């Protein structure tokens, strides 16, 4: 995971998972990317025992570090946040060797590489708004002419970073295209702007292919078009709609087949816009407001696969 000392404990999903595992009597070991390596094809880690508590000022206590073969562990949760860069990819190689040696890795390392959180929706075009992935500004201009109003974003970002809304009258459109494509050398994603964003960008959590019956709708702050909590939005827990259940049913079997045990679907209005597979969040907010033990359900699914 990312450094545990820098998380926001009251809302951190990784901490919720750790608390649920500890309550089940699991032994918890803490690692960051710097603690992983390969030697002669075998995966190793420098792990520290950790005890956690649901406390706003003192939520963890680390023990002495120990080196161990990662394949000896029953389960490894990969909860490192994006950016999905070369270091992240290298970590999936290490974790895949741990998987080959017997550890259950959640989510499956190969699938983390295969399922880019923006591009993965291309496997479900019947669920998505009009979407373009390109690094050609001319194609972006044509797409804008077709849609009249669109959102453009990098394909490797998170938390609403570098997300732009572009309309036909926008004098900054060209510089936005140049910035996001790095002058036609990197891919970006464009989607038709969905005015339903004012009612929230819904995060639907999926556990082994099945949806949690409540989602967190992330409502944009006044004057903002991004619902991301990191961009100032606020969350409202809601029951899934019939359309939400339909989208989950379309995506769920693919997630299950790929070993993506814990994932998050982002839905605006009636449309699937992203699929979060690296470190889906919002479990604590949904659990607090609905009473559903989301973290406990994730741990139960892991236990079932470890048996």
C-alpha positions as YAML, in Angstrom:
chain: A
units: angstrom
residues:
- id: 1
  name: UNK
  ca: [0.00, 0.00, 0.00]
- id: 2
  name: UNK
  ca: [0.97, 3.67, 0.06]
- id: 3
  name: UNK
  ca: [2.60, 4.91, 3.29]
- id: 4
  name: UNK
  ca: [0.16, 4.09, 6.07]
- id: 5
  name: UNK
  ca: [1.12, 7.20, 8.02]
- id: 6
  name: UNK
  ca: [-0.23, 9.47, 5.29]
- id: 7
  name: UNK
  ca: [-3.73, 7.99, 4.90]
- id: 8
  name: UNK
  ca: [-6.97, 9.57, 6.13]
- id: 9
  name: UNK
  ca: [-8.04, 6.87, 8.58]
- id: 10
  name: UNK
  ca: [-11.68, 7.91, 8.86]
- id: 11
  name: UNK
  ca: [-12.26, 7.19, 5.16]
- id: 12
  name: UNK
  ca: [-9.48, 4.87, 4.04]
- id: 13
  name: UNK
  ca: [-10.71, 1.63, 2.50]
- id: 14
  name: UNK
  ca: [-7.37, -0.14, 2.92]
- id: 15
  name: UNK
  ca: [-7.50, 0.51, 6.66]
- id: 16
  name: UNK
  ca: [-11.07, -0.81, 6.71]
- id: 17
  name: UNK
  ca: [-9.85, -4.02, 5.06]
- id: 18
  name: UNK
  ca: [-7.01, -4.30, 7.58]
- id: 19
  name: UNK
  ca: [-9.39, -3.80, 10.51]
- id: 20
  name: UNK
  ca: [-11.70, -6.50, 9.13]
- id: 21
  name: UNK
  ca: [-8.78, -8.91, 8.65]
- id: 22
  name: UNK
  ca: [-7.46, -8.25, 12.14]
- id: 23
  name: UNK
  ca: [-10.93, -8.87, 13.59]
- id: 24
  name: UNK
  ca: [-10.88, -12.28, 11.89]
- id: 25
  name: UNK
  ca: [-7.62, -13.16, 13.61]
- id: 26
  name: UNK
  ca: [-5.45, -12.77, 10.53]
- id: 27
  name: UNK
  ca: [-1.79, -11.90, 10.95]
- id: 28
  name: UNK
  ca: [-1.23, -8.57, 9.18]
- id: 29
  name: UNK
  ca: [2.02, -7.70, 7.42]
- id: 30
  name: UNK
  ca: [2.68, -4.28, 5.92]
- id: 31
  name: UNK
  ca: [4.71, -3.60, 2.77]
- id: 32
  name: UNK
  ca: [5.27, -0.70, 0.40]
- id: 33
  name: UNK
  ca: [6.63, -0.99, -3.14]
- id: 34
  name: UNK
  ca: [10.18, -0.42, -1.90]
- id: 35
  name: UNK
  ca: [9.81, -3.60, 0.18]
- id: 36
  name: UNK
  ca: [9.31, -5.90, -2.84]
- id: 37
  name: UNK
  ca: [11.99, -7.54, -4.99]
- id: 38
  name: UNK
  ca: [12.77, -10.50, -7.24]
- id: 39
  name: UNK
  ca: [15.84, -12.70, -6.84]
- id: 40
  name: UNK
  ca: [16.49, -15.47, -9.34]
- id: 41
  name: UNK
  ca: [12.80, -15.62, -10.22]
- id: 42
  name: UNK
  ca: [11.53, -15.73, -6.61]
- id: 43
  name: UNK
  ca: [9.49, -12.92, -5.01]
- id: 44
  name: UNK
  ca: [10.58, -11.58, -1.64]
- id: 45
  name: UNK
  ca: [9.41, -8.85, 0.69]
- id: 46
  name: UNK
  ca: [10.63, -6.97, 3.72]
- id: 47
  name: UNK
  ca: [7.43, -7.07, 5.78]
- id: 48
  name: UNK
  ca: [6.57, -5.47, 9.09]
- id: 49
  name: UNK
  ca: [3.88, -6.86, 11.39]
- id: 50
  name: UNK
  ca: [1.23, -4.20, 11.91]
- id: 51
  name: UNK
  ca: [-1.59, -3.72, 14.37]
- id: 52
  name: UNK
  ca: [-4.36, -1.32, 13.42]
- id: 53
  name: UNK
  ca: [-7.08, 0.52, 15.29]
- id: 54
  name: UNK
  ca: [-10.03, 2.69, 14.30]
- id: 55
  name: UNK
  ca: [-8.48, 5.79, 15.81]
- id: 56
  name: UNK
  ca: [-8.15, 9.20, 14.17]
- id: 57
  name: UNK
  ca: [-4.75, 9.98, 15.70]
- id: 58
  name: UNK
  ca: [-3.07, 6.60, 16.27]
- id: 59
  name: UNK
  ca: [-4.29, 4.03, 13.78]
- id: 60
  name: UNK
  ca: [-1.27, 1.76, 13.36]
- id: 61
  name: UNK
  ca: [1.70, 0.26, 15.14]
- id: 62
  name: UNK
  ca: [4.52, -1.41, 13.22]
- id: 63
  name: UNK
  ca: [6.74, -4.23, 14.43]
- id: 64
  name: UNK
  ca: [10.23, -5.31, 13.43]
- id: 65
  name: UNK
  ca: [10.89, -5.96, 9.75]
- id: 66
  name: UNK
  ca: [11.37, -9.51, 8.49]
- id: 67
  name: UNK
  ca: [12.37, -10.84, 5.06]
- id: 68
  name: UNK
  ca: [10.16, -13.62, 3.72]
- id: 69
  name: UNK
  ca: [9.24, -15.33, 0.44]
- id: 70
  name: UNK
  ca: [6.00, -13.70, -0.68]
- id: 71
  name: UNK
  ca: [4.69, -17.03, -1.95]
- id: 72
  name: UNK
  ca: [4.52, -18.25, 1.66]
- id: 73
  name: UNK
  ca: [1.69, -15.81, 2.43]
- id: 74
  name: UNK
  ca: [-1.92, -16.90, 2.14]
- id: 75
  name: UNK
  ca: [-3.14, -13.64, 0.60]
- id: 76
  name: UNK
  ca: [-1.60, -10.38, -0.58]
- id: 77
  name: UNK
  ca: [-3.76, -7.30, -1.13]
- id: 78
  name: UNK
  ca: [-2.31, -4.93, -3.72]
- id: 79
  name: UNK
  ca: [-3.65, -1.53, -2.65]
- id: 80
  name: UNK
  ca: [-1.10, 0.86, -4.16]
- id: 81
  name: UNK
  ca: [-2.81, 3.90, -5.66]
- id: 82
  name: UNK
  ca: [-2.09, 5.04, -9.23]
- id: 83
  name: UNK
  ca: [-0.28, 6.46, -11.12]
- id: 84
  name: UNK
  ca: [-0.08, 3.25, -13.05]
- id: 85
  name: UNK
  ca: [3.52, 3.74, -14.12]
- id: 86
  name: UNK
  ca: [6.45, 1.45, -14.85]
- id: 87
  name: UNK
  ca: [7.16, 0.97, -11.13]
- id: 88
  name: UNK
  ca: [3.58, -0.19, -10.61]
- id: 89
  name: UNK
  ca: [3.93, -2.61, -13.52]
- id: 90
  name: UNK
  ca: [7.22, -3.93, -12.11]
- id: 91
  name: UNK
  ca: [5.45, -4.57, -8.80]
- id: 92
  name: UNK
  ca: [2.82, -6.65, -10.61]
- id: 93
  name: UNK
  ca: [5.59, -8.80, -12.07]
- id: 94
  name: UNK
  ca: [6.93, -9.45, -8.57]
- id: 95
  name: UNK
  ca: [3.44, -10.20, -7.25]
- id: 96
  name: UNK
  ca: [2.75, -12.53, -10.16]
- id: 97
  name: UNK
  ca: [5.75, -14.62, -9.15]
- id: 98
  name: UNK
  ca: [4.36, -14.67, -5.59]
- id: 99
  name: UNK
  ca: [1.04, -15.83, -7.04]
- id: 100
  name: UNK
  ca: [2.80, -18.59, -8.97]
- id: 101
  name: UNK
  ca: [4.43, -19.65, -5.69]
- id: 102
  name: UNK
  ca: [1.07, -20.09, -3.96]
- id: 103
  name: UNK
  ca: [-0.17, -16.73, -2.65]
- id: 104
  name: UNK
  ca: [-3.61, -15.38, -3.57]
- id: 105
  name: UNK
  ca: [-3.03, -11.84, -4.87]
- id: 106
  name: UNK
  ca: [-6.00, -9.45, -4.82]
- id: 107
  name: UNK
  ca: [-6.38, -8.19, -7.44]
- id: 108
  name: UNK
  ca: [-4.73, -10.63, -9.87]
- id: 109
  name: UNK
  ca: [-1.47, -9.02, -11.04]
- id: 110
  name: UNK
  ca: [-1.84, -9.86, -14.73]
- id: 111
  name: UNK
  ca: [-5.36, -8.45, -14.74]
- id: 112
  name: UNK
  ca: [-4.18, -5.25, -13.06]
- id: 113
  name: UNK
  ca: [-1.91, -4.80, -16.08]
- id: 114
  name: UNK
  ca: [-4.60, -5.76, -18.59]
- id: 115
  name: UNK
  ca: [-7.49, -3.72, -17.19]
- id: 116
  name: UNK
  ca: [-6.57, -0.05, -17.54]
- id: 117
  name: UNK
  ca: [-9.14, 1.83, -15.51]
- id: 118
  name: UNK
  ca: [-10.12, 4.11, -18.39]
- id: 119
  name: UNK
  ca: [-9.69, 1.76, -21.37]
- id: 120
  name: UNK
  ca: [-11.31, -1.30, -19.73]
- id: 121
  name: UNK
  ca: [-14.80, 0.11, -20.37]
- id: 122
  name: UNK
  ca: [-14.17, -0.56, -24.09]
- id: 123
  name: UNK
  ca: [-15.15, -4.18, -23.38]
- id: 124
  name: UNK
  ca: [-18.64, -2.94, -22.41]
- id: 125
  name: UNK
  ca: [-19.53, -0.34, -25.09]
- id: 126
  name: UNK
  ca: [-23.26, -0.99, -24.65]
- id: 127
  name: UNK
  ca: [-22.91, 0.40, -21.11]
- id: 128
  name: UNK
  ca: [-20.89, 3.55, -21.86]
- id: 129
  name: UNK
  ca: [-21.41, 7.02, -23.28]
- id: 130
  name: UNK
  ca: [-19.68, 7.84, -26.60]
- id: 131
  name: UNK
  ca: [-15.97, 7.43, -25.82]
- id: 132
  name: UNK
  ca: [-12.75, 8.07, -27.75]
- id: 133
  name: UNK
  ca: [-9.20, 7.06, -26.79]
- id: 134
  name: UNK
  ca: [-6.62, 8.74, -28.99]
- id: 135
  name: UNK
  ca: [-3.51, 10.88, -29.06]
- id: 136
  name: UNK
  ca: [-4.54, 12.71, -32.24]
- id: 137
  name: UNK
  ca: [-5.88, 16.25, -31.63]
- id: 138
  name: UNK
  ca: [-7.70, 16.14, -34.97]
- id: 139
  name: UNK
  ca: [-9.76, 13.19, -33.76]
- id: 140
  name: UNK
  ca: [-10.54, 15.07, -30.55]
- id: 141
  name: UNK
  ca: [-11.77, 18.04, -32.58]
- id: 142
  name: UNK
  ca: [-14.01, 15.79, -34.67]
- id: 143
  name: UNK
  ca: [-15.36, 14.08, -31.55]
- id: 144
  name: UNK
  ca: [-16.19, 17.47, -30.02]
- id: 145
  name: UNK
  ca: [-18.05, 18.50, -33.16]
- id: 146
  name: UNK
  ca: [-20.11, 15.31, -32.87]
- id: 147
  name: UNK
  ca: [-20.82, 15.60, -29.14]
- id: 148
  name: UNK
  ca: [-20.79, 19.41, -28.74]
- id: 149
  name: UNK
  ca: [-19.73, 19.02, -25.09]
- id: 150
  name: UNK
  ca: [-17.14, 16.56, -23.79]
- id: 151
  name: UNK
  ca: [-14.81, 15.64, -20.94]
- id: 152
  name: UNK
  ca: [-11.13, 14.89, -21.67]
- id: 153
  name: UNK
  ca: [-8.76, 13.19, -19.23]
- id: 154
  name: UNK
  ca: [-5.50, 11.24, -19.09]
- id: 155
  name: UNK
  ca: [-5.78, 7.45, -19.17]
- id: 156
  name: UNK
  ca: [-3.46, 6.96, -16.19]
- id: 157
  name: UNK
  ca: [-4.81, 9.49, -13.67]
- id: 158
  name: UNK
  ca: [-6.97, 9.32, -10.57]
- id: 159
  name: UNK
  ca: [-8.86, 11.59, -8.20]
- id: 160
  name: UNK
  ca: [-10.07, 13.92, -10.95]
- id: 161
  name: UNK
  ca: [-6.55, 15.13, -11.78]
- id: 162
  name: UNK
  ca: [-6.21, 16.85, -15.19]
- id: 163
  name: UNK
  ca: [-9.86, 16.36, -16.13]
- id: 164
  name: UNK
  ca: [-11.13, 19.04, -18.52]
- id: 165
  name: UNK
  ca: [-14.57, 19.88, -19.86]
- id: 166
  name: UNK
  ca: [-14.43, 21.21, -23.43]
- id: 167
  name: UNK
  ca: [-17.28, 22.87, -25.35]
- id: 168
  name: UNK
  ca: [-17.50, 24.14, -28.90]
- id: 169
  name: UNK
  ca: [-16.84, 27.71, -27.77]
- id: 170
  name: UNK
  ca: [-13.81, 26.89, -25.62]
- id: 171
  name: UNK
  ca: [-10.82, 29.03, -26.72]
- id: 172
  name: UNK
  ca: [-8.48, 26.76, -24.76]
- id: 173
  name: UNK
  ca: [-9.41, 23.54, -26.58]
- id: 174
  name: UNK
  ca: [-6.19, 23.31, -28.60]
- id: 175
  name: UNK
  ca: [-3.92, 23.80, -25.62]
- id: 176
  name: UNK
  ca: [-5.95, 21.23, -23.63]
- id: 177
  name: UNK
  ca: [-5.41, 18.69, -26.41]
- id: 178
  name: UNK
  ca: [-1.71, 19.51, -26.56]
- id: 179
  name: UNK
  ca: [-1.39, 19.22, -22.78]
- id: 180
  name: UNK
  ca: [-3.20, 15.89, -22.41]
- id: 181
  name: UNK
  ca: [-1.59, 14.25, -25.44]
- id: 182
  name: UNK
  ca: [1.82, 15.79, -24.73]
- id: 183
  name: UNK
  ca: [1.74, 17.09, -28.30]
- id: 184
  name: UNK
  ca: [0.43, 13.85, -29.81]
- id: 185
  name: UNK
  ca: [2.79, 11.50, -27.94]
- id: 186
  name: UNK
  ca: [0.41, 10.15, -25.27]
- id: 187
  name: UNK
  ca: [-3.11, 8.77, -25.26]
- id: 188
  name: UNK
  ca: [-6.03, 10.46, -23.54]
- id: 189
  name: UNK
  ca: [-9.73, 9.67, -23.20]
- id: 190
  name: UNK
  ca: [-12.66, 11.82, -24.33]
- id: 191
  name: UNK
  ca: [-16.28, 11.13, -23.38]
- id: 192
  name: UNK
  ca: [-19.51, 12.93, -24.05]
- id: 193
  name: UNK
  ca: [-20.20, 15.25, -21.13]
- id: 194
  name: UNK
  ca: [-23.03, 13.86, -19.02]
- id: 195
  name: UNK
  ca: [-25.09, 16.61, -17.34]
- id: 196
  name: UNK
  ca: [-26.29, 13.98, -14.86]
- id: 197
  name: UNK
  ca: [-22.97, 14.53, -13.09]
- id: 198
  name: UNK
  ca: [-24.76, 17.21, -11.06]
- id: 199
  name: UNK
  ca: [-26.59, 14.35, -9.34]
- id: 200
  name: UNK
  ca: [-23.36, 12.49, -8.61]
- id: 201
  name: UNK
  ca: [-20.69, 10.19, -9.99]
- id: 202
  name: UNK
  ca: [-21.71, 6.87, -8.45]
- id: 203
  name: UNK
  ca: [-19.10, 4.41, -7.16]
- id: 204
  name: UNK
  ca: [-20.54, 0.87, -7.24]
- id: 205
  name: UNK
  ca: [-18.34, -1.63, -5.40]
- id: 206
  name: UNK
  ca: [-18.05, -5.13, -6.86]
- id: 207
  name: UNK
  ca: [-16.98, -8.13, -4.76]
- id: 208
  name: UNK
  ca: [-16.13, -11.25, -6.77]
- id: 209
  name: UNK
  ca: [-18.39, -10.06, -9.58]
- id: 210
  name: UNK
  ca: [-21.39, -9.11, -7.43]
- id: 211
  name: UNK
  ca: [-22.42, -5.54, -6.52]
- id: 212
  name: UNK
  ca: [-22.73, -4.17, -3.02]
- id: 213
  name: UNK
  ca: [-26.42, -3.07, -2.92]
- id: 214
  name: UNK
  ca: [-25.51, 0.53, -2.06]
- id: 215
  name: UNK
  ca: [-23.25, 2.97, -3.88]
- id: 216
  name: UNK
  ca: [-21.64, 6.29, -2.99]
- id: 217
  name: UNK
  ca: [-22.77, 9.15, -5.22]
- id: 218
  name: UNK
  ca: [-19.99, 11.75, -5.28]
- id: 219
  name: UNK
  ca: [-21.60, 15.16, -5.76]
- id: 220
  name: UNK
  ca: [-19.51, 17.96, -7.32]
- id: 221
  name: UNK
  ca: [-18.81, 21.05, -5.24]
- id: 222
  name: UNK
  ca: [-20.51, 24.29, -6.39]
- id: 223
  name: UNK
  ca: [-18.94, 25.52, -9.61]
- id: 224
  name: UNK
  ca: [-17.16, 22.21, -10.16]
- id: 225
  name: UNK
  ca: [-17.89, 19.49, -12.73]
- id: 226
  name: UNK
  ca: [-15.83, 16.73, -11.07]
- id: 227
  name: UNK
  ca: [-17.50, 14.60, -8.42]
- id: 228
  name: UNK
  ca: [-14.26, 13.10, -7.09]
- id: 229
  name: UNK
  ca: [-13.95, 13.42, -3.31]
- id: 230
  name: UNK
  ca: [-10.31, 14.40, -3.85]
- id: 231
  name: UNK
  ca: [-11.57, 17.32, -5.98]
- id: 232
  name: UNK
  ca: [-13.90, 18.64, -3.25]
- id: 233
  name: UNK
  ca: [-17.02, 16.61, -3.90]
- id: 234
  name: UNK
  ca: [-19.13, 15.15, -1.10]
- id: 235
  name: UNK
  ca: [-20.63, 11.68, -0.91]
- id: 236
  name: UNK
  ca: [-24.21, 10.46, -0.52]
- id: 237
  name: UNK
  ca: [-24.93, 6.76, -0.03]
- id: 238
  name: UNK
  ca: [-27.79, 5.49, -2.18]
- id: 239
  name: UNK
  ca: [-29.39, 2.17, -3.04]
- id: 240
  name: UNK
  ca: [-28.54, 0.88, -6.50]
- id: 241
  name: UNK
  ca: [-31.05, 1.60, -9.24]
- id: 242
  name: UNK
  ca: [-32.36, -0.99, -11.69]
- id: 243
  name: UNK
  ca: [-29.96, 0.40, -14.30]
- id: 244
  name: UNK
  ca: [-27.04, 0.18, -11.84]
- id: 245
  name: UNK
  ca: [-27.82, -3.49, -11.26]
- id: 246
  name: UNK
  ca: [-27.98, -4.05, -15.02]
- id: 247
  name: UNK
  ca: [-24.55, -2.47, -15.56]
- id: 248
  name: UNK
  ca: [-23.12, -4.55, -12.70]
- id: 249
  name: UNK
  ca: [-24.54, -7.69, -14.30]
- id: 250
  name: UNK
  ca: [-22.85, -6.84, -17.59]
- id: 251
  name: UNK
  ca: [-19.43, -6.25, -16.03]
- id: 252
  name: UNK
  ca: [-19.45, -8.70, -13.10]
- id: 253
  name: UNK
  ca: [-18.75, -11.97, -14.95]
- id: 254
  name: UNK
  ca: [-15.71, -10.45, -16.70]
- id: 255
  name: UNK
  ca: [-14.34, -9.18, -13.39]
- id: 256
  name: UNK
  ca: [-14.79, -12.61, -11.83]
- id: 257
  name: UNK
  ca: [-13.15, -14.40, -14.76]
- id: 258
  name: UNK
  ca: [-10.14, -12.06, -14.61]
- id: 259
  name: UNK
  ca: [-9.60, -12.47, -10.87]
- id: 260
  name: UNK
  ca: [-10.55, -8.85, -10.14]
- id: 261
  name: UNK
  ca: [-12.12, -9.71, -6.81]
- id: 262
  name: UNK
  ca: [-12.58, -6.13, -5.56]
- id: 263
  name: UNK
  ca: [-13.40, -3.42, -8.09]
- id: 264
  name: UNK
  ca: [-15.34, -0.19, -8.40]
- id: 265
  name: UNK
  ca: [-17.65, 0.85, -11.24]
- id: 266
  name: UNK
  ca: [-18.03, 4.57, -11.86]
- id: 267
  name: UNK
  ca: [-21.48, 5.40, -13.20]
- id: 268
  name: UNK
  ca: [-22.88, 8.81, -14.15]
- id: 269
  name: UNK
  ca: [-26.60, 8.76, -14.79]
- id: 270
  name: UNK
  ca: [-27.19, 5.59, -16.79]
- id: 271
  name: UNK
  ca: [-23.65, 5.24, -18.11]
- id: 272
  name: UNK
  ca: [-20.50, 3.38, -17.09]
- id: 273
  name: UNK
  ca: [-17.53, 5.79, -17.33]
- id: 274
  name: UNK
  ca: [-14.61, 3.98, -15.62]
- id: 275
  name: UNK
  ca: [-13.76, 0.70, -13.87]
- id: 276
  name: UNK
  ca: [-11.44, 1.04, -10.87]
- id: 277
  name: UNK
  ca: [-9.39, -2.10, -10.27]
- id: 278
  name: UNK
  ca: [-6.22, -0.85, -8.55]
- id: 279
  name: UNK
  ca: [-7.47, 0.44, -5.19]
- id: 280
  name: UNK
  ca: [-11.25, 0.98, -5.14]
- id: 281
  name: UNK
  ca: [-12.44, 3.21, -2.33]
- id: 282
  name: UNK
  ca: [-15.67, 4.39, -0.67]
- id: 283
  name: UNK
  ca: [-16.14, 1.22, 1.41]
- id: 284
  name: UNK
  ca: [-16.08, 3.09, 4.72]
- id: 285
  name: UNK
  ca: [-18.64, 5.67, 3.66]
- id: 286
  name: UNK
  ca: [-21.03, 3.05, 2.28]
- id: 287
  name: UNK
  ca: [-20.64, 0.86, 5.38]
- id: 288
  name: UNK
  ca: [-21.21, 3.80, 7.71]
- id: 289
  name: UNK
  ca: [-24.40, 4.97, 5.99]
- id: 290
  name: UNK
  ca: [-25.95, 1.64, 4.95]
- id: 291
  name: UNK
  ca: [-24.80, -0.78, 7.64]
- id: 292
  name: UNK
  ca: [-23.40, -3.15, 5.00]
- id: 293
  name: UNK
  ca: [-20.07, -4.62, 6.14]
- id: 294
  name: UNK
  ca: [-18.27, -4.06, 2.85]
- id: 295
  name: UNK
  ca: [-14.78, -4.83, 4.14]
- id: 296
  name: UNK
  ca: [-16.06, -7.97, 5.86]
- id: 297
  name: UNK
  ca: [-17.60, -9.18, 2.61]
- id: 298
  name: UNK
  ca: [-14.31, -8.64, 0.78]
- id: 299
  name: UNK
  ca: [-12.45, -10.62, 3.45]
- id: 300
  name: UNK
  ca: [-15.06, -13.40, 3.32]
- id: 301
  name: UNK
  ca: [-14.54, -13.67, -0.45]
- id: 302
  name: UNK
  ca: [-10.76, -13.87, 0.06]
- id: 303
  name: UNK
  ca: [-11.17, -16.54, 2.75]
- id: 304
  name: UNK
  ca: [-13.35, -18.61, 0.42]
- id: 305
  name: UNK
  ca: [-10.63, -18.56, -2.25]
- id: 306
  name: UNK
  ca: [-7.90, -19.41, 0.24]
- id: 307
  name: UNK
  ca: [-9.73, -22.49, 1.57]
...
